[in-house]
PDB file of C-alpha atoms in Angstrom:
ATOM      1  CA  MET A   1     131.445 131.473 -15.529  1.00  0.00           C
ATOM      2  CA  LEU A   2     127.951 132.803 -15.755  1.00  0.00           C
ATOM      3  CA  PHE A   3     128.151 132.477 -19.493  1.00  0.00           C
ATOM      4  CA  ARG A   4     129.090 128.830 -19.249  1.00  0.00           C
ATOM      5  CA  PHE A   5     126.249 128.092 -16.871  1.00  0.00           C
ATOM      6  CA  LYS A   6     123.752 129.756 -19.133  1.00  0.00           C
ATOM      7  CA  THR A   7     125.090 127.830 -22.039  1.00  0.00           C
ATOM      8  CA  VAL A   8     125.225 124.440 -20.298  1.00  0.00           C
ATOM      9  CA  VAL A   9     121.700 124.545 -18.828  1.00  0.00           C
ATOM     10  CA  PRO A  10     119.889 124.982 -22.137  1.00  0.00           C
ATOM     11  CA  LEU A  11     122.142 122.355 -23.659  1.00  0.00           C
ATOM     12  CA  LEU A  12     121.208 119.846 -20.951  1.00  0.00           C
ATOM     13  CA  ALA A  13     117.523 120.675 -21.368  1.00  0.00           C
ATOM     14  CA  LEU A  14     117.814 120.106 -25.098  1.00  0.00           C
ATOM     15  CA  ILE A  15     119.506 116.736 -24.562  1.00  0.00           C
ATOM     16  CA  CYS A  16     116.789 115.615 -22.139  1.00  0.00           C
ATOM     17  CA  LEU A  17     114.099 116.665 -24.560  1.00  0.00           C
ATOM     18  CA  GLY A  18     115.735 114.645 -27.286  1.00  0.00           C
ATOM     19  CA  PHE A  19     115.772 111.500 -25.203  1.00  0.00           C
ATOM     20  CA  THR A  20     112.131 112.002 -24.351  1.00  0.00           C
ATOM     21  CA  CYS A  21     111.061 112.362 -27.961  1.00  0.00           C
ATOM     22  CA  CYS A  22     113.185 109.486 -29.262  1.00  0.00           C
ATOM     23  CA  SER A  23     112.268 106.933 -26.576  1.00  0.00           C
ATOM     24  CA  PHE A  24     110.672 103.678 -27.856  1.00  0.00           C
ATOM     25  CA  PRO A  25     107.567 102.079 -26.393  1.00  0.00           C
ATOM     26  CA  VAL A  26     108.172  99.320 -23.871  1.00  0.00           C
ATOM     27  CA  ARG A  27     108.015  95.814 -25.398  1.00  0.00           C
ATOM     28  CA  THR A  28     108.199  92.435 -23.735  1.00  0.00           C
ATOM     29  CA  GLY A  29     110.347  89.508 -24.722  1.00  0.00           C
ATOM     30  CA  TYR A  30     113.745  91.185 -24.844  1.00  0.00           C
ATOM     31  CA  ASP A  31     116.542  88.612 -25.112  1.00  0.00           C
ATOM     32  CA  ARG A  32     119.944  89.699 -23.787  1.00  0.00           C
ATOM     33  CA  SER A  33     121.742  86.844 -25.542  1.00  0.00           C
ATOM     34  CA  ILE A  34     120.814  88.195 -28.962  1.00  0.00           C
ATOM     35  CA  GLY A  35     120.549  91.834 -27.944  1.00  0.00           C
ATOM     36  CA  ASP A  36     117.114  92.204 -29.444  1.00  0.00           C
ATOM     37  CA  TYR A  37     113.456  91.331 -28.912  1.00  0.00           C
ATOM     38  CA  LYS A  38     112.265  87.874 -29.748  1.00  0.00           C
ATOM     39  CA  ARG A  39     110.139  87.548 -32.839  1.00  0.00           C
ATOM     40  CA  VAL A  40     106.759  85.938 -32.243  1.00  0.00           C
ATOM     41  CA  PRO A  41     105.507  83.766 -35.180  1.00  0.00           C
ATOM     42  CA  ALA A  42     102.509  85.201 -36.924  1.00  0.00           C
ATOM     43  CA  SER A  43     100.644  81.872 -36.486  1.00  0.00           C
ATOM     44  CA  GLU A  44     100.848  82.300 -32.688  1.00  0.00           C
ATOM     45  CA  THR A  45      99.951  85.982 -32.597  1.00  0.00           C
ATOM     46  CA  ALA A  46      96.996  85.644 -34.963  1.00  0.00           C
ATOM     47  CA  SER A  47      93.790  84.575 -33.302  1.00  0.00           C
ATOM     48  CA  THR A  48      92.665  81.140 -34.398  1.00  0.00           C
ATOM     49  CA  PRO A  49      88.964  81.074 -35.256  1.00  0.00           C
ATOM     50  CA  PRO A  50      86.936  78.222 -33.682  1.00  0.00           C
ATOM     51  CA  LYS A  51      86.864  75.104 -35.794  1.00  0.00           C
ATOM     52  CA  GLU A  52      83.504  74.426 -37.285  1.00  0.00           C
ATOM     53  CA  GLU A  53      82.232  70.889 -37.856  1.00  0.00           C
ATOM     54  CA  SER A  54      82.106  70.302 -41.536  1.00  0.00           C
ATOM     55  CA  PRO A  55      78.971  68.630 -42.842  1.00  0.00           C
ATOM     56  CA  ALA A  56      79.258  64.997 -43.820  1.00  0.00           C
ATOM     57  CA  GLU A  57      80.469  64.456 -47.335  1.00  0.00           C
ATOM     58  CA  PRO A  58      77.844  63.273 -49.813  1.00  0.00           C
ATOM     59  CA  GLU A  59      79.630  59.934 -50.110  1.00  0.00           C
ATOM     60  CA  GLN A  60      79.601  59.426 -46.330  1.00  0.00           C
ATOM     61  CA  GLN A  61      75.923  60.331 -46.199  1.00  0.00           C
ATOM     62  CA  THR A  62      75.242  57.794 -48.940  1.00  0.00           C
ATOM     63  CA  VAL A  63      77.141  55.087 -47.038  1.00  0.00           C
ATOM     64  CA  GLN A  64      75.182  55.835 -43.867  1.00  0.00           C
ATOM     65  CA  ALA A  65      71.904  55.767 -45.775  1.00  0.00           C
ATOM     66  CA  ASP A  66      72.861  52.468 -47.432  1.00  0.00           C
ATOM     67  CA  SER A  67      73.769  50.908 -44.083  1.00  0.00           C
ATOM     68  CA  THR A  68      70.434  52.029 -42.646  1.00  0.00           C
ATOM     69  CA  GLN A  69      68.582  50.556 -45.620  1.00  0.00           C
ATOM     70  CA  ASP A  70      70.536  47.293 -45.322  1.00  0.00           C
ATOM     71  CA  SER A  71      69.632  47.118 -41.631  1.00  0.00           C
ATOM     72  CA  THR A  72      65.980  47.745 -42.456  1.00  0.00           C
ATOM     73  CA  LYS A  73      66.051  45.099 -45.191  1.00  0.00           C
ATOM     74  CA  HIS A  74      67.644  42.629 -42.762  1.00  0.00           C
ATOM     75  CA  MET A  75      64.936  43.307 -40.181  1.00  0.00           C
ATOM     76  CA  ASN A  76      62.229  42.971 -42.816  1.00  0.00           C
ATOM     77  CA  SER A  77      63.733  39.680 -44.009  1.00  0.00           C
ATOM     78  CA  ALA A  78      63.818  38.351 -40.445  1.00  0.00           C
ATOM     79  CA  GLU A  79      60.212  39.391 -39.879  1.00  0.00           C
ATOM     80  CA  LYS A  80      59.159  37.765 -43.146  1.00  0.00           C
ATOM     81  CA  ALA A  81      60.983  34.559 -42.188  1.00  0.00           C
ATOM     82  CA  ARG A  82      59.259  34.486 -38.785  1.00  0.00           C
ATOM     83  CA  ALA A  83      55.899  35.160 -40.433  1.00  0.00           C
ATOM     84  CA  ALA A  84      56.480  32.336 -42.925  1.00  0.00           C
ATOM     85  CA  ILE A  85      57.411  29.900 -40.142  1.00  0.00           C
ATOM     86  CA  LYS A  86      54.360  30.912 -38.121  1.00  0.00           C
ATOM     87  CA  LYS A  87      52.145  30.479 -41.169  1.00  0.00           C
ATOM     88  CA  LYS A  88      53.497  26.977 -41.727  1.00  0.00           C
ATOM     89  CA  GLU A  89      52.962  26.080 -38.065  1.00  0.00           C
ATOM     90  CA  VAL A  90      49.377  27.341 -38.176  1.00  0.00           C
ATOM     91  CA  ALA A  91      48.702  25.402 -41.377  1.00  0.00           C
ATOM     92  CA  LYS A  92      50.244  22.269 -39.872  1.00  0.00           C
ATOM     93  CA  ALA A  93      48.191  22.623 -36.700  1.00  0.00           C
ATOM     94  CA  ALA A  94      45.036  23.184 -38.727  1.00  0.00           C
ATOM     95  CA  LYS A  95      45.787  20.077 -40.743  1.00  0.00           C
ATOM     96  CA  LYS A  96      46.229  18.017 -37.576  1.00  0.00           C
ATOM     97  CA  ALA A  97      43.110  19.420 -35.963  1.00  0.00           C
ATOM     98  CA  ALA A  98      40.685  18.918 -38.832  1.00  0.00           C
ATOM     99  CA  PRO A  99      37.006  19.513 -37.980  1.00  0.00           C
ATOM    100  CA  ARG A 100      35.574  16.421 -36.259  1.00  0.00           C
ATOM    101  CA  GLY A 101      32.447  16.610 -38.371  1.00  0.00           C
ATOM    102  CA  ASP A 102      34.564  15.910 -41.446  1.00  0.00           C
ATOM    103  CA  LEU A 103      35.847  12.546 -40.232  1.00  0.00           C
ATOM    104  CA  GLU A 104      33.611  10.596 -42.574  1.00  0.00           C
ATOM    105  CA  THR A 105      34.654  12.780 -45.515  1.00  0.00           C
ATOM    106  CA  TYR A 106      38.300  12.236 -44.611  1.00  0.00           C
ATOM    107  CA  ALA A 107      37.916   8.461 -44.207  1.00  0.00           C
ATOM    108  CA  ARG A 108      36.028   8.183 -47.505  1.00  0.00           C
ATOM    109  CA  LYS A 109      39.254   9.087 -49.330  1.00  0.00           C
ATOM    110  CA  TRP A 110      40.165   5.375 -48.956  1.00  0.00           C
ATOM    111  CA  MET A 111      36.862   4.131 -50.357  1.00  0.00           C
ATOM    112  CA  GLY A 112      37.459   1.494 -53.009  1.00  0.00           C
ATOM    113  CA  ALA A 113      41.001   0.666 -51.861  1.00  0.00           C
ATOM    114  CA  LYS A 114      41.695  -3.067 -52.313  1.00  0.00           C
ATOM    115  CA  TYR A 115      42.233  -5.295 -49.323  1.00  0.00           C
ATOM    116  CA  VAL A 116      45.847  -6.507 -49.185  1.00  0.00           C
ATOM    117  CA  TYR A 117      47.096  -8.055 -45.976  1.00  0.00           C
ATOM    118  CA  GLY A 118      49.984  -6.132 -44.389  1.00  0.00           C
ATOM    119  CA  LYS A 119      49.527  -3.027 -46.581  1.00  0.00           C
ATOM    120  CA  ALA A 120      48.631   0.509 -45.503  1.00  0.00           C
ATOM    121  CA  THR A 121      48.258   2.847 -48.494  1.00  0.00           C
ATOM    122  CA  ARG A 122      45.432   4.746 -50.189  1.00  0.00           C
ATOM    123  CA  THR A 123      45.051   2.036 -52.806  1.00  0.00           C
ATOM    124  CA  LYS A 124      46.008  -1.131 -50.917  1.00  0.00           C
ATOM    125  CA  THR A 125      45.407  -1.772 -47.220  1.00  0.00           C
ATOM    126  CA  ASP A 126      44.164  -4.227 -44.634  1.00  0.00           C
ATOM    127  CA  CYS A 127      41.684  -3.385 -41.844  1.00  0.00           C
ATOM    128  CA  SER A 128      44.199  -2.271 -39.213  1.00  0.00           C
ATOM    129  CA  GLY A 129      46.319  -0.489 -41.823  1.00  0.00           C
ATOM    130  CA  PHE A 130      43.295   1.550 -42.883  1.00  0.00           C
ATOM    131  CA  VAL A 131      42.403   2.522 -39.293  1.00  0.00           C
ATOM    132  CA  MET A 132      46.043   3.310 -38.567  1.00  0.00           C
ATOM    133  CA  GLN A 133      46.242   5.727 -41.528  1.00  0.00           C
ATOM    134  CA  VAL A 134      43.004   7.540 -40.728  1.00  0.00           C
ATOM    135  CA  TYR A 135      43.827   7.986 -37.042  1.00  0.00           C
ATOM    136  CA  LYS A 136      47.308   9.274 -37.775  1.00  0.00           C
ATOM    137  CA  GLY A 137      46.147  11.693 -40.455  1.00  0.00           C
ATOM    138  CA  TYR A 138      43.003  12.940 -38.749  1.00  0.00           C
ATOM    139  CA  TYR A 139      43.721  12.730 -35.015  1.00  0.00           C
ATOM    140  CA  ASN A 140      47.528  12.535 -35.117  1.00  0.00           C
ATOM    141  CA  ILE A 141      47.312   9.393 -32.986  1.00  0.00           C
ATOM    142  CA  ALA A 142      49.745   6.580 -33.794  1.00  0.00           C
ATOM    143  CA  LEU A 143      48.341   3.054 -33.498  1.00  0.00           C
ATOM    144  CA  ASP A 144      49.817  -0.401 -34.030  1.00  0.00           C
ATOM    145  CA  HIS A 145      49.303  -2.129 -37.361  1.00  0.00           C
ATOM    146  CA  SER A 146      47.326  -4.857 -35.616  1.00  0.00           C
ATOM    147  CA  ALA A 147      43.637  -5.105 -34.658  1.00  0.00           C
ATOM    148  CA  SER A 148      44.338  -7.184 -31.538  1.00  0.00           C
ATOM    149  CA  LYS A 149      47.040  -4.737 -30.325  1.00  0.00           C
ATOM    150  CA  MET A 150      44.708  -1.786 -30.880  1.00  0.00           C
ATOM    151  CA  TYR A 151      42.097  -3.556 -28.788  1.00  0.00           C
ATOM    152  CA  LYS A 152      44.593  -4.104 -25.956  1.00  0.00           C
ATOM    153  CA  ASP A 153      46.184  -0.619 -26.180  1.00  0.00           C
ATOM    154  CA  SER A 154      46.051   0.896 -22.680  1.00  0.00           C
ATOM    155  CA  ARG A 155      45.352   4.376 -24.118  1.00  0.00           C
ATOM    156  CA  GLY A 156      41.944   3.209 -25.332  1.00  0.00           C
ATOM    157  CA  LYS A 157      38.921   3.644 -23.101  1.00  0.00           C
ATOM    158  CA  SER A 158      36.249   0.952 -23.228  1.00  0.00           C
ATOM    159  CA  VAL A 159      32.927   2.220 -24.621  1.00  0.00           C
ATOM    160  CA  SER A 160      29.536   0.499 -24.413  1.00  0.00           C
ATOM    161  CA  ARG A 161      27.677  -0.213 -27.624  1.00  0.00           C
ATOM    162  CA  GLY A 162      24.951   2.226 -26.693  1.00  0.00           C
ATOM    163  CA  GLY A 163      27.478   5.006 -26.046  1.00  0.00           C
ATOM    164  CA  LEU A 164      29.336   4.849 -29.349  1.00  0.00           C
ATOM    165  CA  LYS A 165      30.382   8.158 -30.942  1.00  0.00           C
ATOM    166  CA  GLU A 166      31.842   8.967 -34.313  1.00  0.00           C
ATOM    167  CA  GLY A 167      35.540   8.091 -34.365  1.00  0.00           C
ATOM    168  CA  ASP A 168      35.388   5.247 -31.838  1.00  0.00           C
ATOM    169  CA  LEU A 169      37.084   2.035 -32.917  1.00  0.00           C
ATOM    170  CA  VAL A 170      34.835  -1.016 -33.169  1.00  0.00           C
ATOM    171  CA  PHE A 171      36.304  -4.521 -32.959  1.00  0.00           C
ATOM    172  CA  PHE A 172      35.087  -7.841 -34.288  1.00  0.00           C
ATOM    173  CA  GLY A 173      36.107 -11.467 -33.877  1.00  0.00           C
ATOM    174  CA  SER A 174      35.476 -14.080 -31.236  1.00  0.00           C
ATOM    175  CA  LEU A 175      35.961 -14.486 -27.501  1.00  0.00           C
ATOM    176  CA  TRP A 176      39.430 -15.867 -28.187  1.00  0.00           C
ATOM    177  CA  LYS A 177      40.637 -13.527 -30.913  1.00  0.00           C
ATOM    178  CA  ILE A 178      40.136  -9.994 -32.306  1.00  0.00           C
ATOM    179  CA  ASP A 179      40.617 -10.203 -36.049  1.00  0.00           C
ATOM    180  CA  HIS A 180      38.888  -7.115 -37.450  1.00  0.00           C
ATOM    181  CA  VAL A 181      38.598  -3.384 -36.689  1.00  0.00           C
ATOM    182  CA  GLY A 182      36.718  -0.423 -38.150  1.00  0.00           C
ATOM    183  CA  ILE A 183      35.833   3.207 -37.344  1.00  0.00           C
ATOM    184  CA  TYR A 184      32.363   4.036 -36.089  1.00  0.00           C
ATOM    185  CA  LEU A 185      30.350   6.632 -38.038  1.00  0.00           C
ATOM    186  CA  ASN A 186      27.166   8.440 -37.081  1.00  0.00           C
ATOM    187  CA  GLY A 187      23.919   6.673 -37.882  1.00  0.00           C
ATOM    188  CA  GLY A 188      24.917   3.205 -36.617  1.00  0.00           C
ATOM    189  CA  ARG A 189      27.495   2.610 -39.372  1.00  0.00           C
ATOM    190  CA  PHE A 190      31.211   1.874 -39.497  1.00  0.00           C
ATOM    191  CA  ILE A 191      33.857   2.193 -42.198  1.00  0.00           C
ATOM    192  CA  HIS A 192      36.396  -0.602 -42.582  1.00  0.00           C
ATOM    193  CA  ALA A 193      38.490  -2.605 -45.030  1.00  0.00           C
ATOM    194  CA  SER A 194      36.782  -5.942 -45.701  1.00  0.00           C
ATOM    195  CA  THR A 195      38.652  -8.828 -47.267  1.00  0.00           C
ATOM    196  CA  LYS A 196      36.081  -9.124 -50.055  1.00  0.00           C
ATOM    197  CA  ASN A 197      35.152  -5.516 -50.981  1.00  0.00           C
ATOM    198  CA  GLY A 198      38.054  -3.494 -49.646  1.00  0.00           C
ATOM    199  CA  VAL A 199      37.299  -0.175 -47.875  1.00  0.00           C
ATOM    200  CA  MET A 200      33.547   0.189 -47.480  1.00  0.00           C
ATOM    201  CA  ILE A 201      30.789   1.347 -45.104  1.00  0.00           C
ATOM    202  CA  SER A 202      28.613  -1.228 -43.362  1.00  0.00           C
ATOM    203  CA  PRO A 203      25.751  -1.032 -40.821  1.00  0.00           C
ATOM    204  CA  MET A 204      26.540  -2.154 -37.282  1.00  0.00           C
ATOM    205  CA  GLN A 205      23.529  -4.501 -37.528  1.00  0.00           C
ATOM    206  CA  ASP A 206      24.959  -6.264 -40.594  1.00  0.00           C
ATOM    207  CA  LYS A 207      24.121  -9.984 -40.478  1.00  0.00           C
ATOM    208  CA  TYR A 208      27.736 -10.976 -40.774  1.00  0.00           C
ATOM    209  CA  TRP A 209      29.358  -8.337 -38.542  1.00  0.00           C
ATOM    210  CA  GLY A 210      26.546  -7.949 -36.022  1.00  0.00           C
ATOM    211  CA  HIS A 211      27.187 -11.232 -34.208  1.00  0.00           C
ATOM    212  CA  LYS A 212      30.988 -10.842 -34.423  1.00  0.00           C
ATOM    213  CA  TYR A 213      31.051  -7.526 -32.521  1.00  0.00           C
ATOM    214  CA  GLN A 214      33.338  -7.715 -29.477  1.00  0.00           C
ATOM    215  CA  GLY A 215      33.587  -4.154 -28.149  1.00  0.00           C
ATOM    216  CA  ALA A 216      34.783  -0.585 -28.770  1.00  0.00           C
ATOM    217  CA  ARG A 217      37.636   1.685 -27.685  1.00  0.00           C
ATOM    218  CA  ARG A 218      37.882   5.490 -27.600  1.00  0.00           C
ATOM    219  CA  PHE A 219      41.327   7.055 -28.029  1.00  0.00           C
ATOM    220  CA  LYS A 220      40.325  10.713 -28.463  1.00  0.00           C
TER     221      LYS A 220
END
C-alpha cells in the first residue's frame, strides 16, 4: 500500500507539471460554435496611419491659376470699360461747357455761310437758324427757329442796352414785329446772318441796324 502511494504521488506531480508547461496563453474571441478562436482580419489589426492631404495635382493648380487670371482679366476689362465711359462723359461735358471767352471763335465757324431762309447749317442758314445752332453747340440751350419766338421766350431775361454782355441775344425790327436776331460780342459788335452778306459781324451803331434795335435777352 505504501508502495502504491509513493508511486501515485510522484505520478500525479508529474501530470500536474505537464499541464503547467503545456498550457496556452489566454486569448480573447473564442467561439464555441466553431470550437476555435475567431480570426481577426489583418486590415483591422494593423494600425492605419493618418491620411495625409495630397498636394494639388499640377493640372488642378493650372486650372485654379487660369480661373484667377480670368477673374483678374474680367475685373480689368470692367475697370477699363468704366474708365472709357467716364472719359467720354468728361469729354462731352467739356465740349458742352466750352470756355466763354471762346464764344466769338466758336461763332466765327459760320462766317461766310450764305443766307437761306428756313435753313440751319454751317453753309446755309437764316438769322434765327444761325443763333439756334450756336446756342445749342456752345451753351447747350435749345431755342426756337424763329426770331420773334426767341424774343418772347420766357426763359430769356430782358437786358438794357448799356448792360449787354457777350452772348446776349440782340433783336431788331419794329414796334410791331421782331424780324432779326444776332449774338452780341464784346466791343459793341454782334454776329448775325444778314440777307445780303450771310453770316457776318456788324457794329451795334450800324446805320441800318442801329435804328432797328428793339431789345436784348439773356438766356445764360
